Coordinates of C-alpha atoms in Angstrom, one line a residue:
M1 CA -28.8 -1.6 6.2
H2 CA -26.7 -1.2 9.2
A3 CA -22.9 -1.5 9.8
V4 CA -20.5 -1.8 12.9
S5 CA -16.7 -1.1 12.8
L6 CA -14.6 -2.7 15.9
S7 CA -11.0 -1.6 15.7
T8 CA -7.9 -3.9 17.3
S9 CA -4.5 -2.4 18.5
H10 CA -1.5 -4.1 19.7
P11 CA -0.8 -5.3 23.6
H12 CA 1.5 -2.5 24.2
S13 CA -1.2 0.0 24.9
S14 CA -2.8 -1.9 28.0
P15 CA -1.7 -4.8 29.5
A16 CA -4.8 -5.6 30.6
I17 CA -6.4 -5.6 27.1
A18 CA -5.2 -8.2 24.5
R19 CA -7.0 -6.3 21.3
S20 CA -8.9 -2.6 21.0
N21 CA -11.9 -2.8 19.3
H22 CA -14.1 0.3 18.0
F23 CA -17.9 0.4 17.8
G24 CA -20.7 3.0 16.8
L25 CA -23.7 3.8 14.8
Y26 CA -25.0 6.0 12.7
S27 CA -28.0 7.3 10.7
I28 CA -28.0 9.7 7.7
T29 CA -30.9 12.1 6.8
P30 CA -31.3 12.5 3.0
S31 CA -29.6 15.8 1.1
N32 CA -29.8 17.5 -2.1
K33 CA -26.5 16.5 -3.1
P34 CA -24.4 13.3 -2.9
L35 CA -21.5 13.5 -0.9
N36 CA -18.3 11.8 -2.1
L37 CA -16.8 9.4 0.8
Q38 CA -14.1 7.5 -1.1
F39 CA -11.7 6.3 1.5
C40 CA -8.2 5.0 0.3
G41 CA -5.5 5.4 3.4
L42 CA -6.2 8.7 5.0
R43 CA -9.1 10.3 3.6
S44 CA -10.2 13.9 3.7
E45 CA -12.2 13.3 6.8
A46 CA -9.0 12.7 8.9
Q47 CA -7.5 16.0 7.9
G48 CA -11.0 17.5 9.6
I49 CA -12.3 18.5 6.0
F50 CA -15.7 16.7 6.2
Q51 CA -18.4 17.7 8.6
L52 CA -21.9 16.4 8.9
K53 CA -23.9 18.0 11.4
R54 CA -27.0 15.8 12.7
S55 CA -30.2 17.1 13.3
E56 CA -31.9 16.6 16.8
T57 CA -34.1 14.4 14.8
H58 CA -31.3 12.6 13.9
R59 CA -29.7 12.1 17.6
A60 CA -32.8 10.7 18.6
I61 CA -32.9 7.9 15.7
V62 CA -29.6 7.0 16.9
S63 CA -30.2 6.9 20.6
S64 CA -33.2 4.6 19.9
R65 CA -30.9 2.3 17.7
R66 CA -28.6 1.6 20.7
R67 CA -29.8 -2.0 21.3
A68 CA -26.4 -3.6 22.6
K69 CA -27.2 -6.7 24.3
K70 CA -26.1 -8.2 27.9
L71 CA -24.4 -11.3 27.3
S72 CA -26.7 -14.1 29.3
A73 CA -26.9 -17.0 27.0
S74 CA -24.7 -19.8 27.2
L75 CA -22.0 -20.1 24.8
S76 CA -23.3 -23.5 23.7
N77 CA -26.2 -21.7 21.6
N78 CA -23.5 -19.7 19.3
G79 CA -23.4 -22.0 16.6
S80 CA -27.0 -21.2 15.4
A81 CA -27.1 -17.9 13.4
P82 CA -29.6 -15.2 14.3
T83 CA -32.9 -14.8 12.4
S84 CA -32.6 -11.0 13.0
F85 CA -29.7 -8.5 12.9
D86 CA -28.6 -5.6 14.9
Y87 CA -26.5 -4.7 12.0
D88 CA -26.1 -5.4 8.5
L89 CA -22.1 -5.1 9.1
V90 CA -19.8 -5.6 11.8
I91 CA -16.1 -4.5 11.0
I92 CA -13.6 -5.7 14.0
G93 CA -10.7 -3.3 13.7
A94 CA -11.0 0.4 13.3
G95 CA -7.2 1.1 11.8
V96 CA -7.0 2.3 8.1
G97 CA -8.8 -0.8 6.9
G98 CA -11.9 -1.0 9.0
H99 CA -12.3 2.7 9.2
G100 CA -12.2 2.9 5.3
A101 CA -14.4 -0.1 5.2
A102 CA -16.7 1.8 7.4
L103 CA -17.0 5.1 5.7
H104 CA -17.5 3.4 2.1
A105 CA -20.6 1.9 4.5
V106 CA -21.8 5.4 5.1
E107 CA -21.5 6.2 1.4
K108 CA -23.5 2.9 0.3
G109 CA -26.1 4.3 2.8
M110 CA -26.0 7.5 1.3
E111 CA -26.8 6.1 -2.0
E112 CA -29.8 4.2 -0.8
V113 CA -30.9 7.2 1.3
L114 CA -30.8 9.3 -1.8
I115 CA -31.9 6.6 -4.4
R116 CA -34.5 4.6 -2.5
S117 CA -35.5 7.2 0.1
M118 CA -34.4 4.8 2.7
Q119 CA -32.9 5.2 6.3
G120 CA -29.0 5.2 6.1
L121 CA -26.5 2.3 7.6
K122 CA -26.3 2.2 11.1
T123 CA -22.5 1.6 12.3
A124 CA -20.8 1.5 15.9
I125 CA -16.9 1.0 16.3
I126 CA -15.7 -0.9 19.6
E127 CA -12.2 0.7 20.4
G128 CA -10.1 -0.6 23.2
D129 CA -7.4 1.5 22.8
V130 CA -7.2 4.3 20.1
I131 CA -8.8 5.0 16.5
G132 CA -6.6 5.0 14.0
G133 CA -4.8 1.7 14.6
T134 CA -0.9 0.9 13.7
C135 CA -0.7 3.4 10.9
V136 CA -2.1 6.4 12.7
N137 CA -0.6 5.9 15.5
R138 CA 2.6 3.8 15.4
G139 CA 3.4 3.6 11.6
C140 CA 2.8 5.5 8.6
V141 CA 1.7 8.7 10.3
P142 CA 4.4 9.5 12.7
S143 CA 7.1 8.0 10.7
K144 CA 6.6 10.4 8.0
A145 CA 6.6 13.4 10.5
L146 CA 10.4 11.9 11.2
L147 CA 11.2 11.6 7.6
A148 CA 10.0 15.0 7.0
V149 CA 12.6 16.1 9.7
S150 CA 15.2 14.1 8.0
G151 CA 14.7 15.1 4.7
R152 CA 15.1 18.9 5.6
M153 CA 18.3 17.9 7.7
R154 CA 19.6 16.2 4.6
E155 CA 19.2 19.7 2.3
L156 CA 20.5 21.3 5.1
Q157 CA 23.5 19.9 5.6
N158 CA 24.5 19.2 1.8
D159 CA 26.7 21.9 1.2
H160 CA 27.4 21.1 -2.1
H161 CA 23.4 20.9 -3.2
L162 CA 23.2 24.4 -1.6
K163 CA 26.0 26.0 -3.5
A164 CA 24.5 24.8 -6.7
L165 CA 21.6 26.5 -6.1
G166 CA 23.5 29.6 -4.8
L167 CA 22.4 29.2 -1.2
Q168 CA 24.8 29.5 1.5
V169 CA 23.3 28.2 5.3
S170 CA 24.6 28.2 8.6
A171 CA 25.1 24.5 10.6
A172 CA 22.1 22.8 11.0
G173 CA 21.0 21.6 14.3
Y174 CA 18.1 19.8 15.5
D175 CA 15.9 19.7 19.0
R176 CA 15.2 16.0 19.6
Q177 CA 12.3 16.7 21.8
G178 CA 10.9 19.1 19.3
V179 CA 11.1 16.4 16.3
A180 CA 9.3 14.0 18.8
D181 CA 6.7 16.2 19.6
H182 CA 6.2 16.8 15.9
A183 CA 5.7 13.1 15.4
N184 CA 3.4 12.8 18.4
N185 CA 1.5 16.1 17.7
L186 CA 0.4 14.7 14.0
A187 CA -0.7 11.4 14.9
S188 CA -2.8 12.6 17.7
K189 CA -4.1 15.3 15.5
I190 CA -4.9 12.8 12.7
R191 CA -6.2 10.3 15.5
N192 CA -8.7 13.0 16.6
N193 CA -9.7 14.1 13.1
L194 CA -10.6 10.4 12.4
T195 CA -12.4 10.4 15.6
N196 CA -14.5 13.5 15.4
S197 CA -15.4 12.2 11.7
L198 CA -16.7 9.3 12.9
K199 CA -18.8 11.0 15.5
S200 CA -20.0 13.6 12.9
L201 CA -21.2 10.9 10.8
G202 CA -23.4 9.6 13.9
V203 CA -21.3 6.9 14.6
D204 CA -21.2 5.4 18.5
I205 CA -17.6 4.9 19.6
L206 CA -17.7 1.9 22.3
T207 CA -14.8 0.8 24.2
G208 CA -14.1 -2.8 24.7
V209 CA -12.3 -6.1 22.9
G210 CA -14.1 -7.7 20.5
T211 CA -14.6 -11.5 20.0
I212 CA -16.6 -14.1 17.6
L213 CA -19.2 -15.9 19.5
G214 CA -20.3 -17.6 16.5
P215 CA -22.0 -17.4 13.2
Q216 CA -23.1 -13.3 12.8
K217 CA -22.3 -12.8 16.5
V218 CA -20.1 -10.6 18.2
K219 CA -19.1 -9.9 21.7
Y220 CA -17.1 -7.0 22.8
G221 CA -16.3 -5.4 26.6
Q222 CA -13.7 -4.0 28.8
V223 CA -11.7 -6.2 31.8
G224 CA -14.0 -5.8 34.8
F225 CA -17.3 -4.6 33.3
S226 CA -20.2 -6.8 31.8
D227 CA -20.0 -7.6 28.1
N228 CA -22.2 -7.1 25.3
V229 CA -23.4 -9.1 22.6
V230 CA -24.0 -7.7 18.8
T231 CA -25.4 -9.7 15.7
A232 CA -24.5 -8.4 12.2
K233 CA -25.7 -9.8 8.8
D234 CA -21.9 -9.5 7.5
I235 CA -18.6 -9.3 9.8
I236 CA -15.5 -8.1 8.5
I237 CA -12.3 -8.5 10.5
A238 CA -9.5 -6.1 10.4
T239 CA -7.5 -6.5 13.4
G240 CA -4.2 -5.5 11.8
S241 CA -0.4 -6.4 12.8
V242 CA 2.6 -6.2 15.3
P243 CA 6.1 -5.9 15.3
F244 CA 7.6 -9.4 14.7
V245 CA 10.4 -10.3 17.0
P246 CA 12.4 -13.2 16.3
K247 CA 13.2 -15.7 19.3
G248 CA 16.6 -14.8 21.0
I249 CA 16.1 -11.4 20.7
E250 CA 15.1 -9.6 24.2
V251 CA 13.2 -6.4 23.7
D252 CA 13.4 -4.0 26.7
G253 CA 12.0 -1.1 24.6
K254 CA 14.9 1.5 25.6
T255 CA 17.7 0.2 23.6
V256 CA 16.5 -2.8 22.0
I257 CA 13.4 -1.7 20.3
T258 CA 10.8 -2.3 17.6
S259 CA 9.0 0.4 15.2
D260 CA 6.5 1.3 18.0
H261 CA 9.3 2.5 20.4
A262 CA 11.6 4.1 17.5
L263 CA 8.6 6.4 16.6
K264 CA 8.9 8.1 20.1
L265 CA 12.4 9.2 19.2
E266 CA 13.4 9.1 23.3
F267 CA 17.4 9.3 22.2
V268 CA 19.2 9.1 19.1
P269 CA 22.3 6.5 19.7
E270 CA 25.7 7.1 18.1
W271 CA 25.6 3.8 16.7
I272 CA 22.6 1.7 16.0
A273 CA 22.3 -1.8 14.5
I274 CA 18.9 -2.3 12.4
V275 CA 18.2 -5.6 12.2
G276 CA 16.3 -6.1 8.5
S277 CA 16.5 -3.9 5.6
G278 CA 13.1 -3.9 4.0
Y279 CA 11.0 -0.9 4.2
I280 CA 10.9 -0.3 7.9
G281 CA 14.8 -0.4 8.2
L282 CA 15.7 1.7 5.3
E283 CA 13.3 4.6 6.6
F284 CA 14.7 4.4 10.1
S285 CA 18.2 4.4 8.5
D286 CA 17.2 7.7 6.7
V287 CA 16.2 9.2 9.7
Y288 CA 19.0 7.8 12.2
T289 CA 21.7 9.0 9.7
A290 CA 20.3 12.4 9.6
L291 CA 20.1 13.2 12.6
G292 CA 24.0 11.9 12.9
S293 CA 24.0 8.0 13.9
E294 CA 26.0 5.2 12.6
V295 CA 23.8 2.3 11.2
T296 CA 24.8 -1.1 10.4
F297 CA 22.3 -3.1 8.7
I298 CA 22.1 -6.9 9.5
E299 CA 20.1 -8.8 6.7
A300 CA 19.6 -12.6 6.9
L301 CA 19.4 -12.7 2.6
D302 CA 22.2 -12.4 0.7
Q303 CA 21.6 -8.9 -0.6
L304 CA 20.0 -5.5 1.1
M305 CA 16.9 -4.5 0.2
P306 CA 15.6 -8.3 -1.0
G307 CA 11.7 -7.3 -1.8
F308 CA 12.7 -4.5 -4.1
D309 CA 13.4 -4.5 -8.0
P310 CA 16.8 -5.7 -8.1
E311 CA 17.8 -3.1 -10.5
I312 CA 16.3 -0.2 -8.4
G313 CA 17.7 -1.9 -5.3
K314 CA 21.3 -1.6 -6.8
L315 CA 20.8 2.1 -7.6
A316 CA 19.1 2.8 -4.2
Q317 CA 22.0 1.5 -2.2
R318 CA 24.5 3.6 -4.3
V319 CA 22.5 6.5 -3.3
L320 CA 20.9 5.9 0.0
I321 CA 23.8 3.5 1.7
H322 CA 27.0 3.9 0.1
P323 CA 27.7 7.4 0.8
R324 CA 26.0 7.4 4.6
K325 CA 27.4 6.5 7.7
I326 CA 25.9 3.0 7.1
D327 CA 27.9 -0.7 6.8
F328 CA 25.8 -3.8 6.9
H329 CA 26.0 -7.5 7.3
T330 CA 24.3 -9.8 4.4
G331 CA 23.4 -13.6 4.9
V332 CA 23.5 -13.9 9.1
F333 CA 21.0 -14.2 11.7
A334 CA 20.9 -12.0 15.0
S335 CA 20.3 -15.5 16.9
K336 CA 20.7 -13.3 20.3
I337 CA 20.1 -9.7 21.0
T338 CA 20.9 -8.4 24.6
P339 CA 19.9 -4.8 25.7
A340 CA 22.4 -2.9 27.7
K341 CA 22.6 -3.1 31.3
D342 CA 24.8 -2.1 34.2
G343 CA 27.1 0.0 31.8
K344 CA 27.3 -2.8 29.1
P345 CA 26.1 -2.1 25.4
V346 CA 23.6 -3.9 23.5
T347 CA 25.4 -7.1 22.2
I348 CA 24.2 -8.7 19.0
E349 CA 25.4 -12.6 18.2
M350 CA 25.0 -13.5 14.5
I351 CA 25.2 -16.7 13.1
D352 CA 25.3 -17.8 9.4
A353 CA 21.9 -17.9 8.0
K354 CA 22.9 -20.9 6.2
T355 CA 25.2 -23.0 7.9
K356 CA 23.9 -21.6 11.5
E357 CA 27.7 -21.5 12.6
P358 CA 28.9 -18.7 14.7
K359 CA 30.0 -15.4 12.9
D360 CA 30.6 -12.1 14.6
T361 CA 29.4 -10.2 17.5
L362 CA 28.5 -6.5 17.8
E363 CA 28.6 -4.1 20.5
V364 CA 26.4 -0.9 19.7
D365 CA 24.3 1.4 21.7
A366 CA 21.0 0.4 20.4
A367 CA 19.3 -2.3 18.1
L368 CA 16.3 -1.8 16.0
I369 CA 14.0 -4.9 15.0
A370 CA 12.8 -4.3 11.7
T371 CA 12.0 -7.8 10.7
G372 CA 8.8 -7.0 9.8
R373 CA 5.1 -7.4 11.2
A374 CA 3.1 -10.5 12.4
P375 CA -0.8 -10.5 12.2
F376 CA -2.9 -10.0 15.3
T377 CA -5.6 -12.6 15.5
K378 CA -4.9 -14.2 19.1
G379 CA -8.3 -14.0 21.2
L380 CA -10.7 -13.4 18.0
G381 CA -12.5 -16.3 18.8
L382 CA -11.8 -18.0 15.6
E383 CA -12.3 -21.4 17.1
N384 CA -16.0 -21.0 17.5
I385 CA -16.7 -21.2 13.8
N386 CA -14.0 -23.4 12.9
V387 CA -11.3 -21.2 11.4
V388 CA -7.8 -22.2 11.6
T389 CA -5.0 -19.5 11.0
Q390 CA -1.5 -20.2 8.8
R391 CA 1.2 -18.7 10.7
G392 CA -1.3 -16.5 12.4
F393 CA -3.1 -15.3 9.0
V394 CA -6.5 -15.8 8.5
P395 CA -7.1 -17.7 5.2
V396 CA -9.3 -15.9 2.7
D397 CA -10.3 -16.3 -0.9
E398 CA -9.8 -13.7 -3.6
R399 CA -13.1 -11.9 -2.4
M400 CA -11.4 -11.6 1.5
Q401 CA -14.2 -14.6 2.6
V402 CA -12.8 -16.4 5.3
I403 CA -12.0 -20.1 4.6
D404 CA -12.4 -22.2 7.4
G405 CA -10.4 -25.6 8.4
D406 CA -12.3 -27.7 6.4
G407 CA -11.5 -25.4 3.3
K408 CA -15.1 -24.1 2.9
M409 CA -16.0 -20.6 2.7
V410 CA -17.5 -19.0 6.3
P411 CA -20.8 -17.3 5.3
H412 CA -21.1 -13.9 6.2
L413 CA -17.4 -13.6 7.5
Y414 CA -14.4 -11.3 6.3
C415 CA -11.2 -10.8 6.7
I416 CA -8.8 -7.3 5.3
G417 CA -5.6 -6.0 5.6
D418 CA -2.6 -7.2 7.8
A419 CA -4.8 -9.8 9.5
N420 CA -4.9 -11.6 6.1
G421 CA -1.6 -11.4 4.8
K422 CA -2.5 -10.8 1.2
M423 CA -0.6 -7.1 1.3
M424 CA 0.6 -5.7 4.4
L425 CA 0.1 -2.0 3.5
A426 CA -2.6 0.4 5.0
H427 CA -4.0 1.3 2.0
A428 CA -4.3 -2.2 0.6
A429 CA -6.4 -2.7 3.9
S430 CA -8.5 0.4 2.9
A431 CA -9.2 -1.0 -0.6
Q432 CA -9.7 -4.4 0.6
G433 CA -12.5 -3.1 2.8
I434 CA -14.0 -1.3 0.4
S435 CA -14.2 -4.1 -2.1
V436 CA -16.1 -6.3 0.7
V437 CA -18.6 -3.3 1.3
E438 CA -19.3 -3.7 -2.3
Q439 CA -19.9 -7.3 -2.0
V440 CA -21.8 -7.2 0.8
S441 CA -23.9 -4.2 -0.9
G442 CA -24.8 -6.5 -4.0
K443 CA -22.2 -5.7 -6.0
D444 CA -19.3 -8.3 -6.6
H445 CA -16.0 -6.9 -6.8
V446 CA -12.3 -8.3 -6.8
L447 CA -9.8 -6.3 -6.1
N448 CA -6.5 -6.5 -8.3
H449 CA -3.4 -6.5 -5.8
L450 CA -1.1 -6.2 -8.7
S451 CA -2.6 -2.8 -9.1
I452 CA -1.8 -1.5 -5.7
P453 CA 1.4 0.7 -5.3
A454 CA 3.7 0.9 -2.5
A455 CA 6.5 3.5 -1.6
C456 CA 9.6 3.7 0.8
F457 CA 10.0 7.3 1.7
T458 CA 13.6 7.6 2.0
H459 CA 15.5 10.6 0.7
P460 CA 15.2 10.1 -2.4
E461 CA 11.9 7.9 -2.2
I462 CA 11.2 4.2 -3.9
S463 CA 8.1 3.5 -5.4
M464 CA 6.8 0.5 -7.1
V465 CA 3.4 -1.3 -8.5
G466 CA 2.8 -4.6 -10.1
L467 CA 5.7 -7.3 -11.0
T468 CA 9.6 -6.9 -10.2
E469 CA 11.6 -7.8 -13.3
P470 CA 12.7 -11.3 -12.1
Q471 CA 8.7 -11.8 -11.2
A472 CA 7.9 -11.2 -14.6
R473 CA 10.5 -13.1 -16.6
D474 CA 9.0 -16.1 -14.5
K475 CA 5.5 -15.1 -15.0
A476 CA 6.3 -14.6 -18.8
E477 CA 8.3 -18.2 -18.6
K478 CA 5.3 -19.8 -17.4
E479 CA 2.6 -18.4 -19.8
G480 CA 4.7 -18.3 -22.8
F481 CA 5.0 -14.8 -23.9
E482 CA 7.8 -11.8 -23.8
I483 CA 8.5 -9.2 -21.6
S484 CA 10.2 -5.7 -22.6
I485 CA 12.1 -3.0 -20.4
A486 CA 11.7 0.6 -21.0
K487 CA 13.6 3.1 -18.8
A488 CA 13.4 6.8 -18.4
S489 CA 16.1 9.0 -16.2
F490 CA 15.2 12.0 -14.0
K491 CA 18.7 13.4 -15.5
A492 CA 16.7 14.1 -18.6
N493 CA 13.6 15.9 -16.7
T494 CA 14.0 19.8 -16.6
K495 CA 11.9 19.7 -12.9
A496 CA 14.8 17.4 -11.5
L497 CA 17.5 19.3 -13.1
A498 CA 16.0 22.4 -11.6
E499 CA 15.9 21.1 -8.3
N500 CA 19.3 19.6 -8.5
E501 CA 18.0 16.0 -8.1
G502 CA 18.6 14.3 -11.0
E503 CA 19.8 11.3 -9.5
G504 CA 17.0 8.6 -10.4
L505 CA 15.4 6.5 -12.6
A506 CA 11.7 5.2 -13.4
K507 CA 11.5 1.4 -15.0
L508 CA 8.6 0.1 -17.1
I509 CA 8.2 -3.8 -17.3
Y510 CA 5.4 -4.6 -19.8
R511 CA 4.1 -7.1 -23.0
P512 CA 5.2 -6.0 -26.2
D513 CA 2.4 -8.2 -27.8
N514 CA -0.4 -6.5 -26.3
G515 CA 0.8 -3.7 -24.6
E516 CA 0.1 -4.7 -20.7
I517 CA 2.1 -3.3 -18.1
L518 CA 3.1 -5.6 -15.6
G519 CA 5.3 -3.7 -13.5
V520 CA 6.6 0.1 -12.8
H521 CA 9.4 1.1 -10.3
I522 CA 10.6 4.4 -9.8
F523 CA 13.6 5.4 -7.7
G524 CA 14.3 9.7 -7.3
L525 CA 12.4 12.7 -6.3
H526 CA 9.0 12.5 -5.1
A527 CA 8.9 8.8 -6.6
A528 CA 5.9 8.1 -4.0
D529 CA 3.8 10.5 -5.6
L530 CA 4.5 9.6 -9.3
I531 CA 3.8 6.1 -9.0
H532 CA 0.0 6.5 -9.2
E533 CA -0.4 7.0 -12.8
A534 CA 1.0 3.7 -13.3
S535 CA -1.1 1.9 -10.7
N536 CA -4.1 3.3 -12.1
A537 CA -3.1 2.6 -15.4
I538 CA -2.7 -1.2 -14.1
A539 CA -5.9 -1.1 -12.3
L540 CA -7.8 0.2 -15.6
G541 CA -6.5 -1.9 -17.6
T542 CA -4.8 0.8 -19.8
R543 CA -2.2 -0.4 -22.5
I544 CA 0.9 1.7 -23.4
Q545 CA -0.3 2.3 -26.5
D546 CA -3.2 4.1 -25.0
I547 CA -1.5 5.9 -22.0
K548 CA 1.3 7.0 -24.4
F549 CA -0.9 9.8 -25.8
A550 CA -1.8 11.4 -22.2
V551 CA -0.6 15.0 -21.8
H552 CA 1.3 16.1 -19.1
A553 CA 2.2 19.6 -17.9
H554 CA 5.8 21.3 -18.6
P555 CA 8.2 21.1 -16.5
T556 CA 6.9 18.6 -14.1
L557 CA 8.3 15.5 -12.7
S558 CA 5.2 13.7 -14.3
E559 CA 7.0 14.1 -17.7
I560 CA 9.3 11.0 -16.5
L561 CA 6.4 8.8 -16.8
D562 CA 5.2 10.3 -19.9
E563 CA 8.8 9.5 -21.4
L564 CA 8.5 6.2 -19.8
F565 CA 5.5 5.1 -21.7
K566 CA 6.1 6.6 -24.7
S567 CA 9.7 4.9 -25.0
A568 CA 7.5 1.4 -24.9
K569 CA 7.3 0.0 -27.9
R570 CA 4.6 -2.7 -29.2
R571 CA 5.3 -5.2 -31.4
S572 CA 2.5 -5.8 -34.2
A573 CA 2.2 -9.0 -35.9
V574 CA 0.6 -10.4 -39.6
E575 CA 0.6 -14.1 -40.5
G576 CA 3.1 -14.8 -37.7
A577 CA 5.3 -11.9 -38.2
T578 CA 6.3 -9.1 -35.7
A579 CA 7.8 -5.8 -35.4
K580 CA 8.9 -4.0 -32.4
S581 CA 8.7 -0.6 -34.3
A582 CA 6.5 0.4 -37.3
Y583 CA 6.0 3.7 -38.5
C584 CA 3.5 5.5 -40.3
A585 CA 5.0 8.7 -42.5
P586 CA 2.4 11.7 -42.6
P587 CA -0.3 12.5 -42.8
C588 CA -1.5 9.6 -40.6
H589 CA 1.5 9.6 -38.3
G590 CA -0.3 10.1 -34.9
Q591 CA -3.6 8.6 -36.1
T592 CA -4.9 5.4 -34.0
C593 CA -4.1 2.9 -37.0
W594 CA -2.2 -0.4 -37.4
R595 CA 1.1 0.9 -36.3
E596 CA -0.5 0.5 -32.7
T597 CA -2.7 -2.4 -33.2
E598 CA -2.6 -6.1 -34.1
L599 CA -2.4 -6.0 -38.2
A600 CA -5.0 -8.7 -38.2
E601 CA -7.5 -6.8 -36.5
C602 CA -7.0 -3.2 -38.5
P603 CA -10.3 -2.4 -40.2
S604 CA -8.3 -0.6 -42.9
I605 CA -6.4 -3.5 -44.1
V606 CA -8.1 -5.5 -46.7
E607 CA -5.5 -7.4 -48.4
T608 CA -2.1 -8.7 -46.9
Y609 CA 0.7 -9.7 -49.5
S610 CA 3.7 -12.0 -48.2
A611 CA 7.0 -12.7 -49.4
S612 CA 9.9 -14.4 -48.1
K613 CA 11.0 -11.6 -45.9
V614 CA 8.9 -9.2 -46.1
V615 CA 5.4 -8.4 -45.5
V616 CA 3.6 -5.6 -47.5
V617 CA 0.8 -4.2 -46.2
I618 CA -1.8 -2.5 -48.6
I619 CA -4.0 0.0 -47.0
V620 CA -7.4 0.7 -48.9
V621 CA -10.0 3.3 -47.1
G622 CA -12.8 4.1 -49.7
L623 CA -12.3 7.7 -50.3
K624 CA -9.2 8.0 -47.9
V625 CA -7.1 6.1 -50.4
R626 CA -4.8 9.1 -51.3
R627 CA -4.8 10.2 -47.6
W628 CA -3.1 6.6 -46.6
L629 CA -0.5 6.3 -50.0
G630 CA 2.1 7.9 -47.7
C631 CA 1.9 4.6 -45.4
V632 CA 2.1 2.2 -48.0
S633 CA 5.6 2.6 -48.8
E634 CA 6.7 2.3 -45.0
A635 CA 4.5 -0.6 -44.4
V636 CA 7.0 -3.2 -44.7
L637 CA 7.6 -5.0 -41.8
S638 CA 10.4 -7.6 -40.8
F639 CA 9.6 -11.2 -39.9
E640 CA 12.3 -11.0 -37.0
D641 CA 12.0 -9.2 -33.9
R642 CA 13.8 -6.0 -34.0
E643 CA 15.0 -3.8 -31.0
R644 CA 14.6 -0.3 -31.2

């Protein structure tokens, strides 16, 4: 089997090249121990941990496999699929999604080497700019460097917090260029480590722009150079996204900027307007206010933080927005933004989002456009295979297989990450890529997107997985079930109080009838790290009646999740009767018995007697009757739901 990865980046990096792509090859020699190369987000290879040395024999194999073809045939022949292939898999895009899919393909190759004594996968990456895509170069990675600085600044500037800990610190300051260098150096380090990891695996990195010519055929090349063509049994599109800029907004890259420009931190304005109050806007408001700026949010919807669970969003606003130098305008569009020029400030004209009537006009030092991201799919050659994008997104099914203009599946073509619009997160792209590699390797796999967590790295952090409460209630109404809510406060957690960081809340949304976890939302210290226990529970189908028995180290922040799951109560039912809380007395307390399962399914129950208002459950278990007698007296359940 063979695999290829092509990468794509946005046009800001090179005016002459519309999209960057990556290409490379590798071959793997069997070893005594299988290597674990599982990838989600940035893998250990990105940190420079994993290095796989190649032998001279391996280099010779790789060299002999470089069979890139010169483009000489007419495009009229692109409609027919090739009968033999250069690669088993071509991935167009080497961001986190494409890179993750490529490395999982390496893992699948190693499995074949170890199990079947076959030669490993062959991979190439076509790169028109730099490896790592948006996340590494203009997104997740450098933004976390800036947020690390803003977090330290907040700690040093919070006199009340420091005094509570018995600390005395003189006035804190910062060097803007030093902060910018920290972000740039981190991105450069991760990018280099990713590149070196691919090279160490024998991946060839070729430079050029990738375009689909026809079924199972891709062209790549640079402006001013000859094009090359490769064929592949399967192709994955992973071209990512670029900042979305609404009409009427003029971006000059200096005073009117996108997140791409803001991450360079070329200056810190005294007053900056941020258009959009989602993840991107919130994180940059955290950075700018920590560095001394005043911030004004401009939000088209009627409330700030529209994508968050309303209860969590309300609490977060009380902590992240109201005490800080932040004001906001909601229910308005920024219909026109003019950059600063000739001594005049940035001008923002706002209109009512519903009536379109003119509202206020702002004059600020800078404006950050944080209105989301748009798929980067132009120039891919999708017209050559009858694929029509929907608002720029490539249409796919639940297995990420591309759907053409006639509603039919395009054989051997997949699309992952921001380009398909299912979930515009770097780690979601990686997970989708891994899922596709499983499929093309012969193992069916469908990714549960409700199990993919998300996080906003403000101070404190916000994280979530699954459904919000309104979404869960809508689903429950449509499907005919009830939901319950459980909560746990950071104020009751020893570790949070030791850090003097008791402001926070964890919220669980679940089905009381079967214990299914529908959603978990956390606001508080290290919320981004805490969410994964919940996301893994959803992914594995773990119910609250099982996860509540998990043990957490004390004292740790993880005990917030422990308390959250333990506070959730299931309802048991016998002949239509339900009970939200039914407890056994010792000695069976803590055992897996009818109090945590559907009564009708409990093997211990052999007879059930019902009265007008109560159900008496008689438990008989062979020779263990005496042990269970203590339960009988408390096995009286109400027909009506009872809240604990």
